[in-house]
mmCIF file of C-alpha atoms in Angstrom:
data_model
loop_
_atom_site.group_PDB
_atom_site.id
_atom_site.type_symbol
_atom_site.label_atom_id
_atom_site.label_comp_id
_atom_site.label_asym_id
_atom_site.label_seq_id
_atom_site.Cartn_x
_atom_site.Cartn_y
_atom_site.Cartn_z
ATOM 1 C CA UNK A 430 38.259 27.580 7.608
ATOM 2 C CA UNK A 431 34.799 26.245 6.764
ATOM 3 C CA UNK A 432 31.443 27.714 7.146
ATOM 4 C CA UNK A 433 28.100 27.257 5.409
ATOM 5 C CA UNK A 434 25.423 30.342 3.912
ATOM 6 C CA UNK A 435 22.278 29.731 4.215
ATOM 7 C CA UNK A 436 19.438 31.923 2.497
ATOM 8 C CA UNK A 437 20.705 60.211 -35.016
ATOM 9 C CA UNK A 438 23.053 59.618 -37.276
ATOM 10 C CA UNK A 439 23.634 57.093 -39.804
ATOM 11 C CA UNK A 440 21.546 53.495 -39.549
ATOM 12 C CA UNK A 441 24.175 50.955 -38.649
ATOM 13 C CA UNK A 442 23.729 47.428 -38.049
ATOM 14 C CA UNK A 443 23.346 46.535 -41.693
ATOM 15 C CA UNK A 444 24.068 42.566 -42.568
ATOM 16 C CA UNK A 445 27.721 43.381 -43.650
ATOM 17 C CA UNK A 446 28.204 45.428 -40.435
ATOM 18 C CA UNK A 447 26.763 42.874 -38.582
ATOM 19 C CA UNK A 448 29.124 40.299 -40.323
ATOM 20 C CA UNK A 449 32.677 41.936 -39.750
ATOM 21 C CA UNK A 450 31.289 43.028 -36.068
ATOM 22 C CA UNK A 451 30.582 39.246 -35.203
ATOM 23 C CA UNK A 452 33.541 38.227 -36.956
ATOM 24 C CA UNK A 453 36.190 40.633 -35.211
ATOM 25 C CA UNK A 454 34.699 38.883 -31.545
ATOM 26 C CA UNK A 455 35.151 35.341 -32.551
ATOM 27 C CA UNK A 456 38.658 36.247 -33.544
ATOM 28 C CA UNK A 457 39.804 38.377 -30.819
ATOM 29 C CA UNK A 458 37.873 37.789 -27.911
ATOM 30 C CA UNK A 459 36.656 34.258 -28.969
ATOM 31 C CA UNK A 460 33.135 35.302 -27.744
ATOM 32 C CA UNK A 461 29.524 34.913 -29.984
ATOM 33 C CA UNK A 462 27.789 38.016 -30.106
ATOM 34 C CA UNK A 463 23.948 37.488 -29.429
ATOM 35 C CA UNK A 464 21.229 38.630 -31.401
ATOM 36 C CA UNK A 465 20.022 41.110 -28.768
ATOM 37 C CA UNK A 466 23.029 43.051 -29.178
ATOM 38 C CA UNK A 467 22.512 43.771 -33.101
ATOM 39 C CA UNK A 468 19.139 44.767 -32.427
ATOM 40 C CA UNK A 469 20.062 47.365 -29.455
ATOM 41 C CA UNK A 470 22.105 48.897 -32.524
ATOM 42 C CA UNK A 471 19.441 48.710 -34.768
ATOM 43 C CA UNK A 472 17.219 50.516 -31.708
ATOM 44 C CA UNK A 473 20.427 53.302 -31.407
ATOM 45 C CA UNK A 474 20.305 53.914 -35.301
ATOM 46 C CA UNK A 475 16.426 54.482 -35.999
ATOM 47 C CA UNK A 476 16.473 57.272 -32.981
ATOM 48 C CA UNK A 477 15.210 60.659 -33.996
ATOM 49 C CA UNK A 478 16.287 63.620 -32.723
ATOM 50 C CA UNK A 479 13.828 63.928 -29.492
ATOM 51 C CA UNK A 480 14.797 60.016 -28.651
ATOM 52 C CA UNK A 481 18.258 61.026 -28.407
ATOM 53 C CA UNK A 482 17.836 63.454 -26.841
ATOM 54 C CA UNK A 483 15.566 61.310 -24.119
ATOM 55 C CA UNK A 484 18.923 58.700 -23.777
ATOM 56 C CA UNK A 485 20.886 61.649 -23.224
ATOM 57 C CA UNK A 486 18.064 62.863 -20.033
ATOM 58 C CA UNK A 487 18.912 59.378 -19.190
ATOM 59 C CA UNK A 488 22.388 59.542 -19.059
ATOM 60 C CA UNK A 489 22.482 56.712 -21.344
ATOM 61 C CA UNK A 490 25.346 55.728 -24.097
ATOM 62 C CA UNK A 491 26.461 53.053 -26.168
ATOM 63 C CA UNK A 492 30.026 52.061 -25.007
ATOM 64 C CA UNK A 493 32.748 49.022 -24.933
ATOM 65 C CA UNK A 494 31.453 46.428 -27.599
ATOM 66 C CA UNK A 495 29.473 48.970 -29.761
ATOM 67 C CA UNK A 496 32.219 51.284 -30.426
ATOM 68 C CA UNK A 497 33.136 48.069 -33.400
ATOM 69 C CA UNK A 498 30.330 49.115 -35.189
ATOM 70 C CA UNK A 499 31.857 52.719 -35.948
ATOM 71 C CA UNK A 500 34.465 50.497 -37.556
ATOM 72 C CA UNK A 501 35.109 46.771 -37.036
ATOM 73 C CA UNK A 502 38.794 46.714 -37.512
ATOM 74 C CA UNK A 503 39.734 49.377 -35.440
ATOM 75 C CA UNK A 504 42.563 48.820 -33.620
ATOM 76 C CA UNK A 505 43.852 49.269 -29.844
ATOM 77 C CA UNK A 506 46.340 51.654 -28.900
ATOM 78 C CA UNK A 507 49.598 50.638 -29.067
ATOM 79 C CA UNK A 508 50.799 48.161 -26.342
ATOM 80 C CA UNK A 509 47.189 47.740 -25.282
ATOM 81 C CA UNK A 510 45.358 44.248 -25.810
ATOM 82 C CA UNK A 511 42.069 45.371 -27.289
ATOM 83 C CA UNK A 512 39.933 43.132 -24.973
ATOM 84 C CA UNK A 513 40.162 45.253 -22.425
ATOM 85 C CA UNK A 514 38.097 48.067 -24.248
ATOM 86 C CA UNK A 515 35.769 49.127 -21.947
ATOM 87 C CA UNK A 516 36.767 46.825 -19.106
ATOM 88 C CA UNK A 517 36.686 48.419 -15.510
ATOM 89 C CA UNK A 518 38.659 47.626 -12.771
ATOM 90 C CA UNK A 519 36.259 45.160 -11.145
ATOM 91 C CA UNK A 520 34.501 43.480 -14.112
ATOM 92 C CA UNK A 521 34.538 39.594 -13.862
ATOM 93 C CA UNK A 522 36.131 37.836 -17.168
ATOM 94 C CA UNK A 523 32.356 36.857 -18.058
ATOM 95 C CA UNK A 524 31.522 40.550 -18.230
ATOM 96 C CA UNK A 525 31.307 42.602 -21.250
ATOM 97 C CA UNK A 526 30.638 46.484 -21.698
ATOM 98 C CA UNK A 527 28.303 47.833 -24.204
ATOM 99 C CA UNK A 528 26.718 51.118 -22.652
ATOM 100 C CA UNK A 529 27.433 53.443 -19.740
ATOM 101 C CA UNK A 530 23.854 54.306 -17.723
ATOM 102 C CA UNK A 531 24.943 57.651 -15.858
ATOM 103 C CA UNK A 532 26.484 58.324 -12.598
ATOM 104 C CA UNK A 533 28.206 56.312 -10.361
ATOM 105 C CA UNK A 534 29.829 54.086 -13.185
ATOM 106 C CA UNK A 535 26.973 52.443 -13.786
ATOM 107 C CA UNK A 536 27.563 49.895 -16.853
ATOM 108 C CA UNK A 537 26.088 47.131 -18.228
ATOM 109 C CA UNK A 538 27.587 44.323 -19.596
ATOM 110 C CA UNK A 539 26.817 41.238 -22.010
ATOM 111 C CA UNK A 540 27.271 38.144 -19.384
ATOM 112 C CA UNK A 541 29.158 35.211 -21.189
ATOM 113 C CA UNK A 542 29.444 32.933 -18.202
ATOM 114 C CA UNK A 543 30.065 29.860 -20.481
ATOM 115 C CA UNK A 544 32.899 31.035 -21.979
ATOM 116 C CA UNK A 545 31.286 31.149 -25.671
ATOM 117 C CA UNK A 546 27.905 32.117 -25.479
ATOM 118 C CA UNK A 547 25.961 35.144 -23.773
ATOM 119 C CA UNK A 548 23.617 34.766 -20.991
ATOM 120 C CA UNK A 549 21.853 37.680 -20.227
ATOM 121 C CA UNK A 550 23.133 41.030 -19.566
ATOM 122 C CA UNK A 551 24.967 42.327 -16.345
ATOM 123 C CA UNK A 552 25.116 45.710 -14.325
ATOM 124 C CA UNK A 553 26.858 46.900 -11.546
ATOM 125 C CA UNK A 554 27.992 50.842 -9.860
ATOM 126 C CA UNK A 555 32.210 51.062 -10.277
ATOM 127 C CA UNK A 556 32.426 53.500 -8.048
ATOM 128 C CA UNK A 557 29.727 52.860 -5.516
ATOM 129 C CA UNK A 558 28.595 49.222 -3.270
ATOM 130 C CA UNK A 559 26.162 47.184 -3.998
ATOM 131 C CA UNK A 560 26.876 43.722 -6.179
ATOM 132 C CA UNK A 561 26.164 42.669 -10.298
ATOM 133 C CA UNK A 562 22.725 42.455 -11.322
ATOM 134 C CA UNK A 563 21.777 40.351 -13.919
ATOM 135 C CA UNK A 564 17.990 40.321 -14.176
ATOM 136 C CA UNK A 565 17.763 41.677 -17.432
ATOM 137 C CA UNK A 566 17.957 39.111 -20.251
ATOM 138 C CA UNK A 567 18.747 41.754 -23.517
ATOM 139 C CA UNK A 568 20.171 45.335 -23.710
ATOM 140 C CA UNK A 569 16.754 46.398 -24.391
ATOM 141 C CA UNK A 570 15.171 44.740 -21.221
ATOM 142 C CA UNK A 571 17.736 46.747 -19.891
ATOM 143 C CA UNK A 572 16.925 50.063 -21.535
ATOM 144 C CA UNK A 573 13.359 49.678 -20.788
ATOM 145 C CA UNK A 574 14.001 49.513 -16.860
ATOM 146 C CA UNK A 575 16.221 52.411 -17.243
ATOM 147 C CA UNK A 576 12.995 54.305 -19.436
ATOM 148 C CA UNK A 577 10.128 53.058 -16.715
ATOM 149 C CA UNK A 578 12.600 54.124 -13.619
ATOM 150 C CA UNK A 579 13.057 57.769 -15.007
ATOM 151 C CA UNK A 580 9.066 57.714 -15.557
ATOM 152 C CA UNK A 581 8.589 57.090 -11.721
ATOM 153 C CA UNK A 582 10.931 59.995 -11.229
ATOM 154 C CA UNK A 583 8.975 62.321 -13.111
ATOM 155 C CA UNK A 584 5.458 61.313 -11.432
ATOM 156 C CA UNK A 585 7.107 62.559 -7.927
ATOM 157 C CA UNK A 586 8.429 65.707 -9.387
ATOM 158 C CA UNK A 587 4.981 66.852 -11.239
ATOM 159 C CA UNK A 588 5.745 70.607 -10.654
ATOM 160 C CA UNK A 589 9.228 70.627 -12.172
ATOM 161 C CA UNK A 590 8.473 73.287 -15.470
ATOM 162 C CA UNK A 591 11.008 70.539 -17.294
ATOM 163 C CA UNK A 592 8.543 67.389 -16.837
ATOM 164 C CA UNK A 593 6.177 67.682 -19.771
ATOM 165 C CA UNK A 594 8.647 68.090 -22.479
ATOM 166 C CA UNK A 595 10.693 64.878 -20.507
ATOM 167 C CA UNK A 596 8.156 62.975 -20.312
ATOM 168 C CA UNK A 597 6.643 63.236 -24.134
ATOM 169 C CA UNK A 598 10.470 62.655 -25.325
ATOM 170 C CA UNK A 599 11.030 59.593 -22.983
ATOM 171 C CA UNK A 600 7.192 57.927 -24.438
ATOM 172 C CA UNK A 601 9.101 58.840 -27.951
ATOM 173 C CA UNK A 602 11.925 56.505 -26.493
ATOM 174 C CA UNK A 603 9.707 53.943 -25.376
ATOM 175 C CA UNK A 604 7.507 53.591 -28.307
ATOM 176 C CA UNK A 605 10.906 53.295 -30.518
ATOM 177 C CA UNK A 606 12.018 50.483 -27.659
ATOM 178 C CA UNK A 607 9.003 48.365 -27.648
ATOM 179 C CA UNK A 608 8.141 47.936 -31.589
ATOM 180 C CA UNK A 609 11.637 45.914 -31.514
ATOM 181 C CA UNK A 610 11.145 44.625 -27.955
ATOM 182 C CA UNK A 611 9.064 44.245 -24.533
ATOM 183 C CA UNK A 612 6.097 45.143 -26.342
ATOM 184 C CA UNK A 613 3.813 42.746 -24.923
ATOM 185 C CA UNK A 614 4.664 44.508 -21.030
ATOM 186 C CA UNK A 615 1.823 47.447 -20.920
ATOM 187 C CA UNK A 616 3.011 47.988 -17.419
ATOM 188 C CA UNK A 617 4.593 52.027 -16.958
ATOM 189 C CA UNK A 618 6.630 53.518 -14.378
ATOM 190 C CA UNK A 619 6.047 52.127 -11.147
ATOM 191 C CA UNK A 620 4.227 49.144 -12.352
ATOM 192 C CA UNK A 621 6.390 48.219 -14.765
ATOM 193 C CA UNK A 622 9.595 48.183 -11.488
ATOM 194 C CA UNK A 623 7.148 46.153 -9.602
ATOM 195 C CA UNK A 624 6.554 43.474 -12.250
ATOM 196 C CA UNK A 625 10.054 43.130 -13.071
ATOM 197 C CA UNK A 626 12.600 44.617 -11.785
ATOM 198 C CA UNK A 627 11.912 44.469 -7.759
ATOM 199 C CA UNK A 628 10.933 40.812 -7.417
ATOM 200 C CA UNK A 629 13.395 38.517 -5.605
ATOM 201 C CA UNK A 630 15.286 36.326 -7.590
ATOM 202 C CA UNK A 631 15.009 32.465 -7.499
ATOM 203 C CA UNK A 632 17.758 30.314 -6.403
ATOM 204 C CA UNK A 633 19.596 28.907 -8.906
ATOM 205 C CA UNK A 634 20.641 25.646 -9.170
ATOM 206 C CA UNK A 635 23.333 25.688 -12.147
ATOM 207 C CA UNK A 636 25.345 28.725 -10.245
ATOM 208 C CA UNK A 637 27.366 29.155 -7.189
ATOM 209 C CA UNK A 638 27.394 31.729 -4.788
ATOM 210 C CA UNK A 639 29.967 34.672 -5.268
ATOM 211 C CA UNK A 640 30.649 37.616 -3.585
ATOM 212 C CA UNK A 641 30.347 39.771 -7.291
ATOM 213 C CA UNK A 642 26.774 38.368 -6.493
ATOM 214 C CA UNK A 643 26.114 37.017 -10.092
ATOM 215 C CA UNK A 644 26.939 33.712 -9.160
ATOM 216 C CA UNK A 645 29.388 31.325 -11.082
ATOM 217 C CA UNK A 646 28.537 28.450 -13.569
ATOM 218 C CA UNK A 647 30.123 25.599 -12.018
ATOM 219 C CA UNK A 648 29.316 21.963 -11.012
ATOM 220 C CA UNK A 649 31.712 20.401 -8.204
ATOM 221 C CA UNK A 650 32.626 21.130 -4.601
ATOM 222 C CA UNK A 651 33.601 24.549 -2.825
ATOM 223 C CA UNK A 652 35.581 24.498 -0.084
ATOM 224 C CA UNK A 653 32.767 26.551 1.931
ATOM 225 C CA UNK A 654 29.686 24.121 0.751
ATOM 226 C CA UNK A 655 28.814 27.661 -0.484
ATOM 227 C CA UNK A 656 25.095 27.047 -1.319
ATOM 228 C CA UNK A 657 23.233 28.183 -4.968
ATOM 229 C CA UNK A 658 23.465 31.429 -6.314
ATOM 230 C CA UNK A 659 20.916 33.358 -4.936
ATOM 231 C CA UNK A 660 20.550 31.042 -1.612
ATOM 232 C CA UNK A 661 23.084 32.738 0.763
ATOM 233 C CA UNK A 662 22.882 35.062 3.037
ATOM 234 C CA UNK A 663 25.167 37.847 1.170
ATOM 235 C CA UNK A 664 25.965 40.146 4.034
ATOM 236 C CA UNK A 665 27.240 37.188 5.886
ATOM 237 C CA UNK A 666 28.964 35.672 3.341
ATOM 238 C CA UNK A 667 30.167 39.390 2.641
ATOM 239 C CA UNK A 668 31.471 39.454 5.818
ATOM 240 C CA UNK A 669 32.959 36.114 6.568
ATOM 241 C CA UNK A 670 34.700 36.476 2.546
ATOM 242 C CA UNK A 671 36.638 39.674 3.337
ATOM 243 C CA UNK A 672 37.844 38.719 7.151
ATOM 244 C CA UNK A 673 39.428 35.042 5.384
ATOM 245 C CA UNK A 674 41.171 37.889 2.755
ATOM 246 C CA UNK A 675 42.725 40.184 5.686
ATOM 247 C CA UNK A 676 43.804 36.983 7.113
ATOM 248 C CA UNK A 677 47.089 36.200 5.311
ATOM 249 C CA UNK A 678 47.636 32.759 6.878
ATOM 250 C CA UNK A 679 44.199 31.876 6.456
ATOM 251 C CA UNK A 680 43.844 33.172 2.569
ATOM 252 C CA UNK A 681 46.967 31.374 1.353
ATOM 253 C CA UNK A 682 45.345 28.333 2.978
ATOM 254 C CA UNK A 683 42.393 28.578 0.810
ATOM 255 C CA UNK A 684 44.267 29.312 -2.107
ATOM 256 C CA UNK A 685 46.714 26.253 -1.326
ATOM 257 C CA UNK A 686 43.621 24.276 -1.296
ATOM 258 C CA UNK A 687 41.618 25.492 -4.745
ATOM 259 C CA UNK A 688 45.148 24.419 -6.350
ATOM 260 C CA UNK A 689 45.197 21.446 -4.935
ATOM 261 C CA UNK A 690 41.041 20.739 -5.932
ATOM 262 C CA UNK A 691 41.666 22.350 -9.971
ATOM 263 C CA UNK A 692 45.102 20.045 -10.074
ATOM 264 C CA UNK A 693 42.257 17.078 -9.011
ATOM 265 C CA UNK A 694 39.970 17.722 -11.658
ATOM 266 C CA UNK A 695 37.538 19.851 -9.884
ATOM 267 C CA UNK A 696 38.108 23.684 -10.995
ATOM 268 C CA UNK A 697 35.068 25.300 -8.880
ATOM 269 C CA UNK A 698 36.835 26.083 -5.945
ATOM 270 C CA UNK A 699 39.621 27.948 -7.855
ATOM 271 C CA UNK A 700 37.054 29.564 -9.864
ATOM 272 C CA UNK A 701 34.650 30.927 -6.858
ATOM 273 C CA UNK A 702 37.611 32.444 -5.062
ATOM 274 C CA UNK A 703 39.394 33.663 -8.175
ATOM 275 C CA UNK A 704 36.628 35.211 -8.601
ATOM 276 C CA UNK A 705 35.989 36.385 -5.381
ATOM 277 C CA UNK A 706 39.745 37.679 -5.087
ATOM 278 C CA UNK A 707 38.890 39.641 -8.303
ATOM 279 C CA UNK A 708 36.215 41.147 -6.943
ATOM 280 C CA UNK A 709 38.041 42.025 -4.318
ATOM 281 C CA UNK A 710 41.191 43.178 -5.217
ATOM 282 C CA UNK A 711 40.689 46.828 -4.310
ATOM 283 C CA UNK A 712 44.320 47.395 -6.036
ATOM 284 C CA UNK A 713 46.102 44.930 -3.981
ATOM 285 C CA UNK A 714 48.654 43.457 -6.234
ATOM 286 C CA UNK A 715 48.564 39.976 -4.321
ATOM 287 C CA UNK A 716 44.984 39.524 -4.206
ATOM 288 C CA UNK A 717 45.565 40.962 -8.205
ATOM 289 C CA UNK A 718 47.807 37.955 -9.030
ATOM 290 C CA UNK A 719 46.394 35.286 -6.855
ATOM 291 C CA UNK A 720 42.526 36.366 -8.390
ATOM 292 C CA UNK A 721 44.039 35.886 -12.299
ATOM 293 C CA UNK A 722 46.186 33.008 -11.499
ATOM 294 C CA UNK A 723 42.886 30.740 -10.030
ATOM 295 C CA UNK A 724 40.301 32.082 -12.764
ATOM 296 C CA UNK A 725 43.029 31.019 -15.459
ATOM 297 C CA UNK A 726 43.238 27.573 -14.330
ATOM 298 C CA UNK A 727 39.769 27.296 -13.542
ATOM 299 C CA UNK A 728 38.675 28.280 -16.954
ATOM 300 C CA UNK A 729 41.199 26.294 -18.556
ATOM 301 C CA UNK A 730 39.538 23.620 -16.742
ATOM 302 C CA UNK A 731 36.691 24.089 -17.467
ATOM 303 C CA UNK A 732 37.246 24.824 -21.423
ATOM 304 C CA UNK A 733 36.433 28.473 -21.584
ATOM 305 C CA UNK A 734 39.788 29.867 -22.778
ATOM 306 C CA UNK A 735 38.388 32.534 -23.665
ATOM 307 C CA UNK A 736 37.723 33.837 -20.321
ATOM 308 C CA UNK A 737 40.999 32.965 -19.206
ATOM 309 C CA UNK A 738 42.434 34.910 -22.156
ATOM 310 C CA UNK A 739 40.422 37.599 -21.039
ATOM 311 C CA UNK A 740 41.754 37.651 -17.448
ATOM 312 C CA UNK A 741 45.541 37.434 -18.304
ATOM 313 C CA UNK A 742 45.229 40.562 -20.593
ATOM 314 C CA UNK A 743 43.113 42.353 -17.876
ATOM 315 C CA UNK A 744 45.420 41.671 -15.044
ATOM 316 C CA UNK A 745 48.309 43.346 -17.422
ATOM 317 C CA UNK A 746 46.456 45.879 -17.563
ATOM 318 C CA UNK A 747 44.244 46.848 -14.304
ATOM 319 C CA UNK A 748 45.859 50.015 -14.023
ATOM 320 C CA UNK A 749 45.045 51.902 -16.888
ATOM 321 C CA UNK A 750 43.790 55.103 -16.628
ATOM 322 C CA UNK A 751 40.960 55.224 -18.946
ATOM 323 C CA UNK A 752 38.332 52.677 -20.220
ATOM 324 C CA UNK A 753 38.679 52.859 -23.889
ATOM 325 C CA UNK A 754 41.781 52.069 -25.564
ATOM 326 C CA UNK A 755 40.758 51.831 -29.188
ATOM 327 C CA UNK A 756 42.309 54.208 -31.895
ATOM 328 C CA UNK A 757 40.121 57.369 -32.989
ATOM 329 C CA UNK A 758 38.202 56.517 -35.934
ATOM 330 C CA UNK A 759 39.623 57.529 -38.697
ATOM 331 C CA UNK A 760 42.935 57.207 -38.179
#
């Protein structure tokens, strides 16, 4: 088949936390942590009481990655590979969790789409549509979007007796936010969503279309021509994706084929459709095992064994019940 697509508490974060956190990543998920992420926990540790209590109007919470700096050596539960703390059923390899942002599963994710180093940050709904977002470069940026959104809310719901007192405790949050970061953007509420957050996204050139919809770093041909990231059509290239996986003759042709490409030297077709397949699994244990086996040879490929570390020990363990596997402090 071949078509084309067009268009409160106590301050952590302190150097030797920071060293041990960083440390325990390089060993055991083979990952850098960024900058950005030790000064989100410097943000979480200089909160007062009324900025808490503003992340917790927000449904906002530190999660995955920054439950290590509670204690950098805790361990996993027993029989449970610790990279797969606070990995959800559908998160790409390149995805990593470090907060929860309210209903729907909403969770963000550092995006390590290299293999080593992190990108940006990532976002998508578990248990709702729509694809992974990665506009936001830092967990801040992200946090900030997440402030100016609930600020929009309050100006259409000026009567509500509650507004006043949410409002003064979310500028509390703010303030905190923007002496560390986004300072220089004096844009509020609606403003703010319109500068940054609504704008349409450029192609880009250095990514590949997926159906996740945050695009793969690849060079090399796809058996689909499947244009830039950003540059297709995604509810036709939705559609045309999940006919090809109800068609069993027609999938195992495609997989047959981004073998045959990664055996040849060229791992982007094997990564795209692992990918895709991942993505798609929706608890299908063939789409499971065909998904892990491509993005495992593709990353090998490519020299990001990391990520294909990453998506052995998450296909062994897809069907846990629960998100967070570590120990209980203080055990």
């Amino acid at each position: 088949m071949s078509q084309e697509f067009g268009m409160s508490g106590e301050k952590k974060g302190s150097p030797a936390d920071r060293a041990a956190v960083a440390e325990r990543f390089r060993r055991d998920w083979g990952l850098e942590l960024p900058d950005s992420v030790f000064l989100f926990q410097e943000f979480l540790g200089s909160l007062g009481p009324g900025e808490n209590e503003a992340l917790q109007d927000l449904m906002v919470s530190p999660a995955g990655v920054m439950d290590l700096f509670k204690d950098a050596d805790r361990p996993a539960r027993d029989g449970i590979d610790v990279r797969v703390h606070g990995r959800y059923y559908r998160d790409p390899p390149e995805f990593l969790t470090f907060m929860h942002g309210g209903s729907d599963g909403l969770h963000f994710g550092l995006w390590f789409d290299d293999g080593r180093t992190c990108r940006g940050v990532a976002s998508y709904y578990n248990n709702d549509g729509g694809g992974v977002d990665t506009r936001a470069a830092t967990p801040l940026e992200a946090v900030r979007s997440i402030i100016e959104r609930s600020w929009r809310d309050l100006d259409d719901d000026p009567e509500d007796p509650d507004t006043p007192a949410r409002r003064t405790r979310l500028g509390l949050l703010r303030d905190a936010l923007t002496a560390l970061e986004t300072g220089d953007r004096t844009e509020v509420g609606f403003a703010y969503s319109r500068a940054y957050d609504d704008m349409r996204l450029p192609v880009d050139h250095d990514r590949v279309t997926t159906l996740d919809g945050a695009g793969a770093l690849v060079s090399g041909g796809t058996a689909l021509d499947r244009p830039a990231h950003n540059g297709a059509d995604e509810y036709k290239f939705a559609t045309y994706m999940y006919d090809l996986f109800d068609d069993t003759e027609a999938l195992e042709a495609s997989v047959r084929e981004a073998r045959r490409r990664c055996a040849a030297g060229d791992p982007a077709e094997a990564l795209v459709l692992g990918r895709d397949l991942h993505w798609a699994s929706g608890g299908d244990p063939s789409r499971e095992a065909l998904a892990t086996e491509l993005l495992v040879s593709a990353y090998r490929a490519l020299d990001r064994s990391g990520l294909a570390d990453i998506a052995e020990v998450h296909h062994r363990h897809r069907s846990l019940p629960q998100v967070d596997v570590l120990e209980p402090t203080g055990r």
